[in-house]
Coordinates of C-alpha atoms and ligand atoms in Angstrom, one line a residue:
M91 CA -176.5 68.4 24.9
T92 CA -173.2 68.9 22.8
A93 CA -171.5 72.0 23.9
R94 CA -170.4 74.3 21.1
I95 CA -166.4 75.1 22.1
I96 CA -165.3 78.7 22.9
D97 CA -162.1 78.6 20.1
G98 CA -159.7 81.0 22.6
K99 CA -157.4 80.7 19.5
Q100 CA -159.7 82.1 17.4
I101 CA -161.0 84.3 19.5
A102 CA -157.5 85.8 20.7
S103 CA -156.6 86.0 16.7
D104 CA -159.6 88.6 15.7
I105 CA -158.5 90.9 19.1
R106 CA -155.2 91.2 18.4
S107 CA -155.7 91.7 14.3
E108 CA -157.8 95.0 15.5
L109 CA -155.4 95.8 17.6
K110 CA -152.9 95.2 14.7
Q111 CA -154.9 98.3 12.9
E112 CA -155.1 100.2 15.6
V113 CA -150.7 99.8 16.1
I114 CA -151.1 100.8 12.3
S115 CA -153.3 104.2 13.0
L116 CA -151.5 104.9 15.7
K117 CA -147.9 104.6 13.5
Q118 CA -148.9 107.1 10.5
K119 CA -149.8 110.0 14.3
G120 CA -146.0 108.9 15.1
I121 CA -147.2 106.8 18.3
I122 CA -145.3 103.2 18.6
P123 CA -146.6 102.6 22.4
G124 CA -144.0 99.6 24.0
L125 CA -143.9 97.2 26.6
G126 CA -141.4 97.0 28.8
V127 CA -141.0 92.8 29.9
I128 CA -138.2 92.5 33.0
L129 CA -138.0 89.4 33.3
V130 CA -135.5 88.1 36.8
G131 CA -133.7 85.0 36.9
D132 CA -133.5 82.5 34.9
D133 CA -137.0 80.2 36.1
P134 CA -137.6 78.0 32.8
A135 CA -141.6 78.8 32.9
S136 CA -141.2 82.2 33.2
K137 CA -138.2 82.7 30.0
S138 CA -141.7 80.8 27.5
Y139 CA -144.0 83.5 29.1
V140 CA -142.0 86.2 28.8
T141 CA -140.5 85.2 24.9
A142 CA -144.1 85.0 23.7
K143 CA -144.7 88.1 25.4
E144 CA -142.9 89.6 23.6
R145 CA -143.7 87.1 19.6
A146 CA -147.2 88.8 20.5
C147 CA -145.4 92.9 20.3
E148 CA -144.2 92.4 17.7
E149 CA -146.3 90.6 16.5
I150 CA -148.8 94.0 16.2
G151 CA -145.9 96.1 16.1
L152 CA -145.6 97.0 20.0
H153 CA -141.5 98.4 21.3
S154 CA -140.6 96.1 23.7
D155 CA -137.8 97.0 25.6
D156 CA -136.3 93.8 27.2
N157 CA -135.0 93.5 29.9
R158 CA -133.8 89.9 31.7
L159 CA -131.9 90.3 34.7
P160 CA -129.7 87.2 36.6
K161 CA -130.8 85.9 39.8
G162 CA -128.7 88.1 42.2
T163 CA -130.7 92.2 41.5
S164 CA -131.4 93.2 43.9
Q165 CA -134.9 94.6 44.6
A166 CA -133.1 98.8 44.7
E167 CA -131.3 97.7 41.3
L168 CA -135.2 96.0 40.5
I169 CA -137.7 98.8 41.8
T170 CA -134.8 101.7 40.4
L171 CA -134.7 100.1 36.6
I172 CA -139.5 99.7 37.2
K173 CA -138.7 103.5 38.1
K174 CA -136.5 104.7 35.2
M175 CA -139.4 103.1 32.7
N176 CA -141.6 104.8 34.9
T177 CA -140.3 108.4 32.8
D178 CA -139.4 106.9 29.9
P179 CA -142.3 107.9 27.9
K180 CA -141.2 105.0 25.1
I181 CA -142.9 102.7 27.7
N182 CA -146.2 102.9 28.1
G183 CA -146.9 100.0 29.5
I184 CA -144.5 97.7 32.2
L185 CA -144.9 94.1 33.1
V186 CA -142.7 92.5 35.3
Q187 CA -142.4 88.8 35.5
L188 CA -143.7 86.6 38.4
P189 CA -142.2 85.3 41.3
L190 CA -140.3 87.1 41.4
P191 CA -136.4 85.3 43.4
K192 CA -137.3 84.9 47.1
H193 CA -135.3 87.7 48.0
I194 CA -137.8 89.8 46.2
N195 CA -140.8 91.4 47.4
E196 CA -143.1 91.6 45.0
S197 CA -145.9 93.6 46.7
D198 CA -143.0 96.7 47.2
V199 CA -142.0 95.6 43.8
L200 CA -145.4 96.3 41.9
M201 CA -146.1 99.3 44.2
A202 CA -143.1 100.9 42.4
I203 CA -145.2 101.0 38.7
D204 CA -147.0 103.6 37.9
P205 CA -149.9 103.2 38.2
V206 CA -151.2 104.9 35.0
K207 CA -148.1 102.0 33.6
D208 CA -149.5 98.9 35.3
V209 CA -150.4 97.1 31.9
D210 CA -151.1 93.6 34.4
G211 CA -153.6 95.9 36.5
F212 CA -151.9 94.4 40.0
H213 CA -151.0 97.9 41.1
P214 CA -154.0 98.0 43.8
V215 CA -155.5 101.8 41.5
N216 CA -156.8 99.9 39.7
I217 CA -158.2 97.4 41.4
G218 CA -159.4 100.3 43.7
K219 CA -160.9 101.9 40.4
M220 CA -162.6 98.3 38.6
I221 CA -164.0 98.1 41.7
I222 CA -165.3 100.7 42.1
G223 CA -166.3 100.6 38.2
E224 CA -164.6 103.0 36.8
K225 CA -161.9 103.4 34.4
S226 CA -158.6 101.6 35.1
F227 CA -156.0 98.3 33.9
L228 CA -158.2 95.9 34.2
P229 CA -155.8 92.7 35.4
C230 CA -154.9 90.3 31.8
T231 CA -157.1 87.1 32.7
P232 CA -159.9 88.2 34.1
H233 CA -160.3 90.8 31.4
G234 CA -159.6 87.6 28.1
V235 CA -162.8 85.7 29.8
I236 CA -165.5 88.7 29.7
K237 CA -164.9 88.7 26.1
L238 CA -164.4 85.6 25.7
L239 CA -167.9 85.1 27.5
E240 CA -168.7 89.0 25.8
R241 CA -167.5 87.7 21.5
S242 CA -169.3 84.0 22.3
G243 CA -172.4 85.5 22.5
V244 CA -173.6 84.3 26.2
K245 CA -175.6 87.0 28.1
T246 CA -173.9 87.3 31.4
E247 CA -177.3 89.5 32.6
G248 CA -179.1 88.6 34.6
A249 CA -177.3 85.5 34.9
H250 CA -175.9 83.1 37.9
V251 CA -172.4 82.3 37.6
V252 CA -170.5 80.9 40.5
V253 CA -166.9 81.6 40.7
V254 CA -165.0 78.5 41.8
G255 CA -161.0 80.7 43.3
R256 CA -160.4 83.8 44.5
S257 CA -157.3 84.3 44.3
N258 CA -156.2 88.4 43.8
I259 CA -155.4 87.6 39.8
V260 CA -157.6 85.6 39.2
G261 CA -160.9 84.0 41.3
K262 CA -161.7 88.2 43.0
P263 CA -161.4 90.1 39.8
V264 CA -163.9 88.3 37.4
A265 CA -166.5 88.4 40.5
N266 CA -165.5 91.9 40.3
L267 CA -165.9 92.8 37.2
L268 CA -169.0 90.0 36.2
F269 CA -171.4 91.5 39.3
Q270 CA -170.9 95.5 38.1
K271 CA -173.2 97.4 36.7
K272 CA -172.5 97.5 32.5
K273 CA -173.5 96.3 30.1
N274 CA -171.4 92.5 29.8
A275 CA -171.9 92.2 33.7
N276 CA -174.7 92.7 35.8
A277 CA -174.5 88.8 36.9
T278 CA -175.2 87.3 40.8
V279 CA -171.9 86.3 41.2
T280 CA -171.5 83.1 44.7
I281 CA -167.6 82.7 45.3
C282 CA -165.9 79.9 46.1
H283 CA -163.6 77.8 47.4
T284 CA -161.3 75.3 50.7
G285 CA -164.3 77.2 52.8
T286 CA -167.5 76.8 51.2
K287 CA -169.4 73.8 51.6
D288 CA -170.6 71.3 49.8
L289 CA -169.8 73.3 46.3
K290 CA -172.2 71.1 44.2
S291 CA -174.7 72.7 45.7
F292 CA -173.0 76.0 44.2
T293 CA -171.8 75.2 41.2
K294 CA -176.1 73.3 40.1
Q295 CA -177.3 76.8 40.7
A296 CA -175.2 78.5 38.2
D297 CA -175.5 79.3 34.9
I298 CA -172.2 79.7 34.1
I299 CA -169.2 78.7 35.6
I300 CA -165.8 79.9 36.0
A301 CA -163.2 77.5 37.0
A302 CA -160.5 78.6 38.1
A303 CA -159.3 76.7 41.5
G304 CA -155.6 75.3 39.7
R305 CA -156.8 71.7 40.8
P306 CA -158.1 68.9 37.6
N307 CA -161.6 67.8 38.3
T308 CA -162.7 70.6 40.5
I309 CA -165.8 70.5 38.3
T310 CA -167.3 67.0 36.8
A311 CA -170.3 66.4 34.9
D312 CA -173.2 65.8 38.1
M313 CA -172.5 68.8 39.8
V314 CA -173.8 71.4 36.1
K315 CA -176.8 71.7 35.0
D316 CA -177.5 71.3 31.6
G317 CA -177.1 74.3 28.8
V318 CA -173.9 75.8 31.6
V319 CA -172.0 77.3 30.5
I320 CA -167.9 76.8 31.6
I321 CA -165.0 78.0 31.5
D322 CA -161.8 76.8 32.5
V323 CA -158.9 79.2 33.6
G324 CA -157.5 76.2 35.8
V325 CA -154.2 74.9 33.5
N326 CA -152.4 72.2 35.3
R327 CA -150.3 69.6 34.5
I328 CA -150.6 65.9 34.3
E329 CA -148.2 63.3 33.9
D330 CA -148.3 61.5 30.0
S331 CA -145.8 59.1 29.1
T332 CA -147.0 59.7 25.5
K333 CA -145.9 62.9 26.0
K334 CA -142.4 63.9 24.4
A335 CA -142.3 66.5 27.7
G336 CA -143.9 64.0 29.9
F337 CA -146.6 65.9 30.8
R338 CA -150.3 67.2 29.2
L339 CA -152.8 70.3 29.2
V340 CA -155.5 70.4 32.1
G341 CA -157.8 72.6 33.6
D342 CA -160.0 72.5 36.5
V343 CA -162.4 71.4 34.6
D344 CA -163.8 67.4 33.3
F345 CA -163.8 68.2 29.5
E346 CA -165.5 64.9 28.6
A347 CA -167.8 64.6 30.4
L348 CA -169.2 68.5 30.4
K349 CA -169.4 68.8 27.1
E350 CA -172.1 66.7 26.4
K351 CA -174.1 68.5 29.1
A352 CA -172.8 72.1 28.6
S353 CA -174.0 74.5 26.4
L354 CA -170.4 76.4 25.4
I355 CA -167.1 75.1 27.4
T356 CA -163.6 76.6 26.7
P357 CA -161.2 73.5 25.9
V358 CA -157.6 73.7 27.4
P359 CA -155.0 74.3 26.8
G360 CA -156.6 76.7 23.6
G361 CA -159.3 78.2 26.1
V362 CA -158.3 81.8 28.3
G363 CA -154.5 81.3 28.3
P364 CA -154.6 82.7 24.6
M365 CA -156.7 86.3 25.7
T366 CA -154.2 86.4 29.0
I367 CA -151.3 87.4 26.2
T368 CA -153.9 89.2 23.9
M369 CA -155.1 92.1 27.0
L370 CA -151.8 92.6 27.7
L371 CA -151.4 94.1 24.2
Y372 CA -154.9 96.0 24.4
N373 CA -153.8 97.0 27.8
T374 CA -150.3 98.6 26.6
V375 CA -152.3 100.5 23.4
E376 CA -154.2 101.6 25.6
S377 CA -152.1 103.0 27.5
A378 CA -150.8 105.0 24.3
K379 CA -153.3 106.0 23.8
I380 CA -154.3 107.4 27.2
A381 CA -151.2 109.0 27.0
N382 CA -151.5 111.3 23.5
M383 CA -155.5 111.6 24.6
I384 CA -156.8 109.4 22.0
R385 CA -159.5 109.0 22.3
D386 CA -162.1 105.7 20.8
Ligands
NAP230 P1 -154.8 80.2 43.6 O1 -154.6 81.3 44.2 O2 -153.6 79.3 43.5 O3 -155.6 79.9 43.8 C1 -157.0 79.4 43.7 C2 -158.5 79.5 44.7 O4 -158.6 78.0 44.1 C3 -157.9 80.2 45.4 O5 -159.3 80.6 46.2 C4 -158.7 78.2 46.7 O6 -159.6 78.7 47.7 C5 -159.8 78.0 45.2 N1 -159.3 76.3 45.8 C6 -158.3 75.4 45.5 N2 -159.6 73.9 45.1 C7 -161.1 74.4 46.2 C8 -162.0 73.5 45.7 N3 -160.8 72.6 45.8 N4 -162.7 74.1 45.5 C9 -163.0 76.0 45.5 N5 -161.3 76.2 45.8 C10 -161.1 75.9 45.9 O7 -154.5 79.2 41.6 P2 -154.8 81.3 40.2 O8 -153.5 81.7 40.5 O9 -155.7 82.0 41.1 O10 -155.0 80.0 39.2 C11 -155.9 79.0 39.3 C12 -156.2 78.3 38.0 O11 -155.5 78.6 36.4 C13 -154.7 77.5 38.2 O12 -154.6 76.0 37.8 C14 -153.8 79.3 37.4 O13 -152.2 77.8 36.3 C15 -154.2 79.7 36.0 N6 -154.4 80.6 35.2 C16 -154.5 80.5 34.5 C17 -154.3 81.7 34.1 C18 -154.0 81.7 32.0 O14 -153.7 82.6 31.5 N7 -154.5 81.8 31.2 C19 -153.9 82.6 34.2 C20 -153.8 82.9 35.6 C21 -153.7 81.3 36.0 P3 -158.7 79.3 48.6 O15 -158.6 80.3 49.5 O16 -159.2 78.4 50.1 O17 -157.4 78.5 48.8

């Protein structure tokens, strides 16, 4: 079997076009959704993520309030800025780019964000709501995975999903979303991690595999059954002297071998990656609608 490749760029672009239309109609009501972006320090990877997020805001017509703070910014100064954004009606979502410099406590900072503006979906209030199945801001990468499955026509109801990875930002939330008694969920979910004995015995049973281990080749062709659906969240740098940057990006699965065995598979890059920023935009537009009491 040769897999259909899930085109994350196209799905992300479709969702962004829909959001752009929503932003146009919000603007006609005098509402401009706004995202407050905070970057502390000059980590090159963080800088490029933040720039991509700001560009994406511009592309769909969101207002973005960009704050690039020096590396030495104190935790108190950062929290003061967040508190100002919490009460600023022009800001519907607050994004603090992680990781933060070591002298700042990440958890304290994320807790300072008003949950109603927590468009990253990392605040314990939003995580708690997600777990009990209440409407909340969903964390962007897991939400992106759900949208990829939905828009690729993958039925999750009754499927056995194996999630490889249990981080707070990917593995745990994506597993939680998939077992909810809801549309585009209602799956039987197994979560695997480094404590799992015989990973292959679990992945072999999977109808859908979500790979979020952060290690290349965690899933190989001998570990899956024919026709499996594979969503590869991993982003790993592999040395490659033929590339200008000296490296290339690969996911967590052996893509070349698995595309001959799976029914559907996401590439890296171009699979889950483009969905993460898209879902941040989605949450910001949702937040603006909630703040202005606009219902779908
Ligand atoms: P993380 O915090 O390092 O967590 C990795 C998880 O995978 C851990 O739970 C770990 O188990 C488990 N794991 C590692 N090796 C394993 C193995 N050989 N077998 C089974 N489980 C294994 O990483 P993360 O933040 O969740 O990110 C995962 C990957 O997704 C990374 O490559 C990251 O760059 C990528 N990512 C991509 C996006 C995107 O937008 N595309 C967004 C976020 C993350 P233990 O808990 O036992 O250590």
